[in-house]
Amino acid sequence: MLCVAFGAAAVFGRAGSAAAAAARVEGVAGGLVHLLHDQVVVPAVAHVVAVAEPVAGVIAVLASTGARRAELAGARREHYDPGERSLRIVGKGNKEREVYLTEESAVYVGAWLARTVWRTGPLFLPIDRWGIVARRHLTTKAVADTVNTARDAAGLPRLTAHDFRRTFIGELLDSGADLATAQALVGHANPTTTARYDRRPAATRRAAVARLHIPRPEDLEAP
């Protein structure tokens, strides 16, 4: 696992009201924790000290891309374009897709990459208790362990790597992204799967319909 994951405790501990920012979202199987991205994720990783840069990068990429654990664990340096803030990852069915990092997330990933000399190979690397970096991919368990440490430190009742994915989809749809765009970014084979994460209330849907224009009878009367 990432032995520097202890750094996440200090990071998420400073988030203060992280637990209060978590809310259960109805309509998705099993319920889920909705992490308020701008109020918890970004401020939390912003306080990471140098030794915890891998942790900041892992959390930032999860929050910024909605990547699955296996996708993040398998990400490679040569597939990351810092100029475009794009990352090519391999998803289910061995299908590749392009995901994009926020400006903040790119800073954390850049800081981590600057600590090592390799230009190719795994994007994130495991570090042992003596601070020695191993040039191999993280395991999916290492990704989960990092999130678990953050969850415990923040006092959240439940938080998994997949909750970042759910939140990412919800944030996209809340911001006005269409379903097809969200589906492409998260690599869902079926748009129905993406639609399950649409947490927009009925009022939002009603307002969307209200913006449509259908001529009234008097508008159609000949002059």
Short mmCIF file of N, CA and C in Angstrom, two decimals, residues 80-207:
data_model
loop_
_atom_site.label_atom_id
_atom_site.label_comp_id
_atom_site.label_asym_id
_atom_site.label_seq_id
_atom_site.Cartn_x
_atom_site.Cartn_y
_atom_site.Cartn_z
N TYR A 80 -0.04 10.59 -19.56
CA TYR A 80 -0.50 11.84 -18.96
C TYR A 80 0.11 13.01 -19.70
N ASP A 81 -0.74 13.93 -20.15
CA ASP A 81 -0.30 15.13 -20.86
C ASP A 81 -0.55 16.33 -19.95
N PRO A 82 0.50 16.84 -19.29
CA PRO A 82 0.29 17.95 -18.35
C PRO A 82 -0.21 19.22 -19.02
N GLY A 83 0.16 19.42 -20.29
CA GLY A 83 -0.30 20.61 -21.00
C GLY A 83 -1.80 20.61 -21.21
N GLU A 84 -2.32 19.46 -21.59
CA GLU A 84 -3.76 19.32 -21.82
C GLU A 84 -4.50 18.89 -20.55
N ARG A 85 -3.74 18.53 -19.53
CA ARG A 85 -4.28 17.97 -18.28
C ARG A 85 -5.15 16.75 -18.60
N SER A 86 -4.69 15.95 -19.55
CA SER A 86 -5.45 14.77 -19.96
C SER A 86 -4.69 13.51 -19.57
N LEU A 87 -5.45 12.47 -19.30
CA LEU A 87 -4.87 11.19 -18.91
C LEU A 87 -5.62 10.09 -19.65
N ARG A 88 -4.87 9.27 -20.35
CA ARG A 88 -5.47 8.13 -21.05
C ARG A 88 -5.44 6.93 -20.13
N ILE A 89 -6.60 6.37 -19.86
CA ILE A 89 -6.68 5.23 -18.96
C ILE A 89 -7.38 4.07 -19.65
N VAL A 90 -7.19 2.89 -19.11
CA VAL A 90 -7.80 1.69 -19.66
C VAL A 90 -8.89 1.23 -18.72
N GLY A 91 -10.12 1.14 -19.23
CA GLY A 91 -11.25 0.77 -18.40
C GLY A 91 -11.70 -0.66 -18.62
N LYS A 92 -12.94 -0.92 -18.26
CA LYS A 92 -13.49 -2.26 -18.42
C LYS A 92 -13.50 -2.67 -19.88
N GLY A 93 -13.30 -3.96 -20.11
CA GLY A 93 -13.26 -4.45 -21.48
C GLY A 93 -12.03 -4.00 -22.23
N ASN A 94 -11.02 -3.56 -21.48
CA ASN A 94 -9.76 -3.09 -22.08
C ASN A 94 -9.97 -1.90 -23.01
N LYS A 95 -11.01 -1.11 -22.73
CA LYS A 95 -11.31 0.05 -23.56
C LYS A 95 -10.59 1.28 -23.01
N GLU A 96 -9.91 1.99 -23.90
CA GLU A 96 -9.21 3.21 -23.50
C GLU A 96 -10.14 4.41 -23.60
N ARG A 97 -9.91 5.38 -22.73
CA ARG A 97 -10.64 6.63 -22.83
C ARG A 97 -9.76 7.75 -22.26
N GLU A 98 -10.11 8.97 -22.64
CA GLU A 98 -9.39 10.15 -22.18
C GLU A 98 -10.18 10.80 -21.05
N VAL A 99 -9.51 11.07 -19.95
CA VAL A 99 -10.13 11.82 -18.86
C VAL A 99 -9.30 13.08 -18.64
N TYR A 100 -9.87 14.02 -17.91
CA TYR A 100 -9.22 15.32 -17.76
C TYR A 100 -9.16 15.73 -16.29
N LEU A 101 -8.04 16.34 -15.92
CA LEU A 101 -7.85 16.79 -14.55
C LEU A 101 -8.20 18.27 -14.43
N THR A 102 -8.70 18.66 -13.28
CA THR A 102 -8.88 20.08 -13.02
C THR A 102 -7.51 20.72 -12.86
N GLU A 103 -7.46 22.04 -12.90
CA GLU A 103 -6.18 22.73 -12.72
C GLU A 103 -5.56 22.37 -11.37
N GLU A 104 -6.40 22.31 -10.32
CA GLU A 104 -5.88 22.00 -8.99
C GLU A 104 -5.31 20.59 -8.95
N SER A 105 -6.04 19.65 -9.52
CA SER A 105 -5.58 18.26 -9.50
C SER A 105 -4.26 18.12 -10.25
N ALA A 106 -4.12 18.84 -11.36
CA ALA A 106 -2.89 18.77 -12.14
C ALA A 106 -1.69 19.27 -11.33
N VAL A 107 -1.91 20.23 -10.45
CA VAL A 107 -0.82 20.73 -9.60
C VAL A 107 -0.34 19.62 -8.67
N TYR A 108 -1.27 18.88 -8.06
CA TYR A 108 -0.89 17.82 -7.13
C TYR A 108 -0.19 16.67 -7.85
N VAL A 109 -0.69 16.33 -9.02
CA VAL A 109 -0.05 15.27 -9.80
C VAL A 109 1.33 15.71 -10.26
N GLY A 110 1.44 16.96 -10.68
CA GLY A 110 2.74 17.48 -11.11
C GLY A 110 3.76 17.48 -9.99
N ALA A 111 3.32 17.83 -8.78
CA ALA A 111 4.23 17.84 -7.63
C ALA A 111 4.73 16.44 -7.33
N TRP A 112 3.85 15.45 -7.46
CA TRP A 112 4.25 14.06 -7.23
C TRP A 112 5.22 13.60 -8.30
N LEU A 113 4.93 13.88 -9.56
CA LEU A 113 5.80 13.44 -10.65
C LEU A 113 7.19 14.08 -10.55
N ALA A 114 7.24 15.29 -10.01
CA ALA A 114 8.53 15.99 -9.89
C ALA A 114 9.45 15.32 -8.87
N ARG A 115 8.89 14.48 -8.01
CA ARG A 115 9.69 13.82 -6.98
C ARG A 115 10.45 12.62 -7.53
N THR A 116 10.06 12.13 -8.67
CA THR A 116 10.71 10.95 -9.24
C THR A 116 11.29 11.27 -10.61
N VAL A 117 12.23 10.46 -11.05
CA VAL A 117 12.96 10.78 -12.28
C VAL A 117 12.37 10.10 -13.51
N TRP A 118 11.51 9.13 -13.33
CA TRP A 118 11.03 8.34 -14.46
C TRP A 118 9.99 9.09 -15.28
N ARG A 119 10.11 8.99 -16.58
CA ARG A 119 9.15 9.61 -17.49
C ARG A 119 8.11 8.62 -17.99
N THR A 120 8.40 7.34 -17.82
CA THR A 120 7.47 6.30 -18.22
C THR A 120 7.24 5.37 -17.04
N GLY A 121 6.22 4.54 -17.17
CA GLY A 121 5.91 3.60 -16.10
C GLY A 121 4.66 4.03 -15.34
N PRO A 122 4.38 3.39 -14.22
CA PRO A 122 3.17 3.69 -13.45
C PRO A 122 3.09 5.16 -13.05
N LEU A 123 1.89 5.72 -13.12
CA LEU A 123 1.70 7.11 -12.70
C LEU A 123 1.93 7.26 -11.21
N PHE A 124 1.33 6.37 -10.44
CA PHE A 124 1.52 6.37 -8.98
C PHE A 124 2.28 5.13 -8.57
N LEU A 125 3.20 5.31 -7.64
CA LEU A 125 4.09 4.23 -7.22
C LEU A 125 3.96 4.00 -5.72
N PRO A 126 4.11 2.76 -5.28
CA PRO A 126 4.08 2.48 -3.84
C PRO A 126 5.38 2.94 -3.18
N ILE A 127 5.26 3.37 -1.93
CA ILE A 127 6.41 3.80 -1.14
C ILE A 127 6.42 2.99 0.15
N ASP A 128 7.56 2.40 0.48
CA ASP A 128 7.60 1.58 1.69
C ASP A 128 7.81 2.44 2.93
N ARG A 129 7.87 1.80 4.09
CA ARG A 129 7.94 2.53 5.35
C ARG A 129 9.23 3.33 5.51
N TRP A 130 10.24 3.00 4.71
CA TRP A 130 11.51 3.72 4.76
C TRP A 130 11.58 4.83 3.70
N GLY A 131 10.47 5.04 3.01
CA GLY A 131 10.43 6.09 2.01
C GLY A 131 11.02 5.72 0.67
N ILE A 132 11.24 4.42 0.46
CA ILE A 132 11.80 3.96 -0.81
C ILE A 132 10.67 3.73 -1.82
N VAL A 133 10.83 4.32 -2.99
CA VAL A 133 9.81 4.20 -4.04
C VAL A 133 10.07 2.96 -4.87
N ALA A 134 9.04 2.16 -5.06
CA ALA A 134 9.15 0.96 -5.90
C ALA A 134 8.55 1.27 -7.27
N ARG A 135 9.26 0.89 -8.31
CA ARG A 135 8.77 1.20 -9.65
C ARG A 135 7.81 0.12 -10.13
N ARG A 136 6.63 0.14 -9.57
CA ARG A 136 5.57 -0.77 -9.98
C ARG A 136 4.23 -0.10 -9.71
N HIS A 137 3.20 -0.64 -10.30
CA HIS A 137 1.87 -0.06 -10.13
C HIS A 137 1.37 -0.26 -8.71
N LEU A 138 0.53 0.66 -8.28
CA LEU A 138 -0.23 0.45 -7.05
C LEU A 138 -1.19 -0.71 -7.27
N THR A 139 -1.59 -1.36 -6.21
CA THR A 139 -2.67 -2.33 -6.30
C THR A 139 -3.98 -1.60 -6.06
N THR A 140 -5.08 -2.24 -6.44
CA THR A 140 -6.38 -1.62 -6.16
C THR A 140 -6.61 -1.52 -4.66
N LYS A 141 -6.04 -2.45 -3.91
CA LYS A 141 -6.16 -2.40 -2.45
C LYS A 141 -5.43 -1.18 -1.89
N ALA A 142 -4.28 -0.84 -2.48
CA ALA A 142 -3.54 0.33 -2.02
C ALA A 142 -4.36 1.60 -2.23
N VAL A 143 -5.07 1.67 -3.36
CA VAL A 143 -5.93 2.82 -3.62
C VAL A 143 -7.04 2.87 -2.58
N ALA A 144 -7.65 1.73 -2.31
CA ALA A 144 -8.73 1.67 -1.32
C ALA A 144 -8.22 2.02 0.07
N ASP A 145 -7.03 1.55 0.43
CA ASP A 145 -6.47 1.84 1.75
C ASP A 145 -6.23 3.33 1.93
N THR A 146 -5.79 3.99 0.89
CA THR A 146 -5.57 5.44 0.95
C THR A 146 -6.87 6.17 1.23
N VAL A 147 -7.92 5.77 0.54
CA VAL A 147 -9.23 6.39 0.75
C VAL A 147 -9.76 6.06 2.14
N ASN A 148 -9.53 4.84 2.60
CA ASN A 148 -9.99 4.45 3.93
C ASN A 148 -9.35 5.30 5.02
N THR A 149 -8.06 5.57 4.87
CA THR A 149 -7.37 6.41 5.84
C THR A 149 -7.98 7.81 5.87
N ALA A 150 -8.26 8.33 4.69
CA ALA A 150 -8.89 9.65 4.59
C ALA A 150 -10.28 9.64 5.21
N ARG A 151 -11.01 8.58 4.96
CA ARG A 151 -12.37 8.46 5.51
C ARG A 151 -12.34 8.46 7.03
N ASP A 152 -11.46 7.65 7.61
CA ASP A 152 -11.40 7.56 9.07
C ASP A 152 -10.99 8.88 9.69
N ALA A 153 -10.03 9.55 9.06
CA ALA A 153 -9.55 10.82 9.60
C ALA A 153 -10.63 11.90 9.54
N ALA A 154 -11.45 11.84 8.50
CA ALA A 154 -12.50 12.84 8.33
C ALA A 154 -13.74 12.53 9.14
N GLY A 155 -13.80 11.33 9.71
CA GLY A 155 -14.96 10.96 10.50
C GLY A 155 -16.20 10.68 9.69
N LEU A 156 -16.01 10.33 8.43
CA LEU A 156 -17.16 10.02 7.59
C LEU A 156 -17.64 8.60 7.87
N PRO A 157 -18.94 8.37 7.91
CA PRO A 157 -19.45 7.03 8.19
C PRO A 157 -19.14 6.04 7.08
N ARG A 158 -19.01 6.54 5.87
CA ARG A 158 -18.74 5.65 4.74
C ARG A 158 -18.12 6.47 3.63
N LEU A 159 -17.01 5.99 3.11
CA LEU A 159 -16.38 6.64 1.97
C LEU A 159 -15.50 5.63 1.26
N THR A 160 -15.75 5.45 -0.01
CA THR A 160 -14.94 4.53 -0.82
C THR A 160 -14.46 5.25 -2.06
N ALA A 161 -13.55 4.64 -2.77
CA ALA A 161 -13.08 5.22 -4.03
C ALA A 161 -14.25 5.40 -4.99
N HIS A 162 -15.21 4.48 -4.94
CA HIS A 162 -16.34 4.58 -5.86
C HIS A 162 -17.25 5.75 -5.52
N ASP A 163 -17.23 6.20 -4.26
CA ASP A 163 -18.02 7.37 -3.92
C ASP A 163 -17.50 8.61 -4.64
N PHE A 164 -16.19 8.68 -4.87
CA PHE A 164 -15.65 9.79 -5.66
C PHE A 164 -16.20 9.72 -7.08
N ARG A 165 -16.33 8.52 -7.60
CA ARG A 165 -16.86 8.32 -8.95
C ARG A 165 -18.32 8.76 -9.02
N ARG A 166 -19.10 8.32 -8.04
CA ARG A 166 -20.51 8.71 -8.01
C ARG A 166 -20.65 10.23 -7.91
N THR A 167 -19.85 10.82 -7.04
CA THR A 167 -19.92 12.26 -6.85
C THR A 167 -19.51 13.00 -8.12
N PHE A 168 -18.49 12.50 -8.80
CA PHE A 168 -18.03 13.12 -10.04
C PHE A 168 -19.15 13.15 -11.07
N ILE A 169 -19.85 12.04 -11.22
CA ILE A 169 -20.95 11.98 -12.18
C ILE A 169 -22.05 12.96 -11.79
N GLY A 170 -22.40 12.97 -10.51
CA GLY A 170 -23.43 13.89 -10.04
C GLY A 170 -23.05 15.34 -10.27
N GLU A 171 -21.78 15.68 -10.00
CA GLU A 171 -21.31 17.04 -10.20
C GLU A 171 -21.38 17.43 -11.68
N LEU A 172 -21.00 16.50 -12.55
CA LEU A 172 -21.06 16.78 -13.98
C LEU A 172 -22.49 17.11 -14.41
N LEU A 173 -23.42 16.27 -14.02
CA LEU A 173 -24.81 16.47 -14.42
C LEU A 173 -25.39 17.72 -13.78
N ASP A 174 -25.02 17.98 -12.53
CA ASP A 174 -25.49 19.20 -11.86
C ASP A 174 -25.00 20.45 -12.59
N SER A 175 -23.79 20.37 -13.16
CA SER A 175 -23.20 21.54 -13.82
C SER A 175 -23.76 21.76 -15.22
N GLY A 176 -24.60 20.85 -15.67
CA GLY A 176 -25.23 21.03 -16.98
C GLY A 176 -24.67 20.15 -18.08
N ALA A 177 -23.71 19.29 -17.76
CA ALA A 177 -23.18 18.38 -18.78
C ALA A 177 -24.28 17.42 -19.22
N ASP A 178 -24.30 17.10 -20.50
CA ASP A 178 -25.31 16.17 -20.98
C ASP A 178 -24.92 14.74 -20.62
N LEU A 179 -25.89 13.86 -20.67
CA LEU A 179 -25.70 12.48 -20.25
C LEU A 179 -24.62 11.78 -21.08
N ALA A 180 -24.59 12.05 -22.38
CA ALA A 180 -23.61 11.40 -23.26
C ALA A 180 -22.18 11.79 -22.89
N THR A 181 -21.99 13.06 -22.53
CA THR A 181 -20.66 13.52 -22.12
C THR A 181 -20.23 12.84 -20.84
N ALA A 182 -21.13 12.80 -19.87
CA ALA A 182 -20.82 12.14 -18.60
C ALA A 182 -20.52 10.67 -18.82
N GLN A 183 -21.31 10.03 -19.65
CA GLN A 183 -21.11 8.60 -19.94
C GLN A 183 -19.73 8.36 -20.54
N ALA A 184 -19.32 9.21 -21.47
CA ALA A 184 -18.02 9.05 -22.12
C ALA A 184 -16.87 9.25 -21.14
N LEU A 185 -17.00 10.22 -20.25
CA LEU A 185 -15.93 10.53 -19.31
C LEU A 185 -15.71 9.43 -18.29
N VAL A 186 -16.79 8.75 -17.89
CA VAL A 186 -16.64 7.72 -16.85
C VAL A 186 -16.59 6.31 -17.42
N GLY A 187 -16.77 6.17 -18.73
CA GLY A 187 -16.61 4.86 -19.35
C GLY A 187 -17.73 3.88 -19.11
N HIS A 188 -18.95 4.37 -18.98
CA HIS A 188 -20.10 3.47 -18.86
C HIS A 188 -20.48 2.95 -20.24
N ALA A 189 -20.70 1.66 -20.35
CA ALA A 189 -21.12 1.09 -21.63
C ALA A 189 -22.56 1.44 -21.94
N ASN A 190 -23.37 1.62 -20.91
CA ASN A 190 -24.80 1.88 -21.07
C ASN A 190 -25.17 3.21 -20.44
N PRO A 191 -25.82 4.11 -21.18
CA PRO A 191 -26.20 5.40 -20.61
C PRO A 191 -27.17 5.28 -19.44
N THR A 192 -27.89 4.17 -19.37
CA THR A 192 -28.81 3.95 -18.25
C THR A 192 -28.05 3.92 -16.93
N THR A 193 -26.85 3.36 -16.96
CA THR A 193 -26.03 3.31 -15.76
C THR A 193 -25.67 4.72 -15.30
N THR A 194 -25.28 5.56 -16.23
CA THR A 194 -24.94 6.95 -15.90
C THR A 194 -26.15 7.68 -15.36
N ALA A 195 -27.30 7.44 -15.95
CA ALA A 195 -28.52 8.14 -15.56
C ALA A 195 -28.90 7.86 -14.11
N ARG A 196 -28.48 6.73 -13.57
CA ARG A 196 -28.81 6.41 -12.18
C ARG A 196 -28.23 7.42 -11.20
N TYR A 197 -27.16 8.08 -11.61
CA TYR A 197 -26.48 9.01 -10.71
C TYR A 197 -26.98 10.44 -10.85
N ASP A 198 -28.02 10.63 -11.65
CA ASP A 198 -28.59 11.97 -11.82
C ASP A 198 -29.37 12.32 -10.57
N ARG A 199 -28.83 13.23 -9.77
CA ARG A 199 -29.46 13.57 -8.49
C ARG A 199 -30.21 14.90 -8.56
N ARG A 200 -30.35 15.45 -9.78
CA ARG A 200 -31.03 16.72 -9.91
C ARG A 200 -32.50 16.59 -9.50
N PRO A 201 -32.99 17.53 -8.73
CA PRO A 201 -34.37 17.44 -8.24
C PRO A 201 -35.39 17.68 -9.33
N ALA A 202 -36.64 17.41 -8.97
CA ALA A 202 -37.73 17.60 -9.92
C ALA A 202 -37.82 19.05 -10.38
N ALA A 203 -37.50 19.98 -9.49
CA ALA A 203 -37.57 21.40 -9.84
C ALA A 203 -36.62 21.73 -10.98
N THR A 204 -35.46 21.08 -10.99
CA THR A 204 -34.49 21.32 -12.06
C THR A 204 -35.03 20.80 -13.38
N ARG A 205 -35.64 19.63 -13.34
CA ARG A 205 -36.20 19.05 -14.56
C ARG A 205 -37.38 19.89 -15.05
N ARG A 206 -38.17 20.38 -14.11
CA ARG A 206 -39.31 21.22 -14.47
C ARG A 206 -38.83 22.51 -15.14
N ALA A 207 -37.78 23.10 -14.59
CA ALA A 207 -37.24 24.34 -15.15
C ALA A 207 -36.69 24.11 -16.55
#
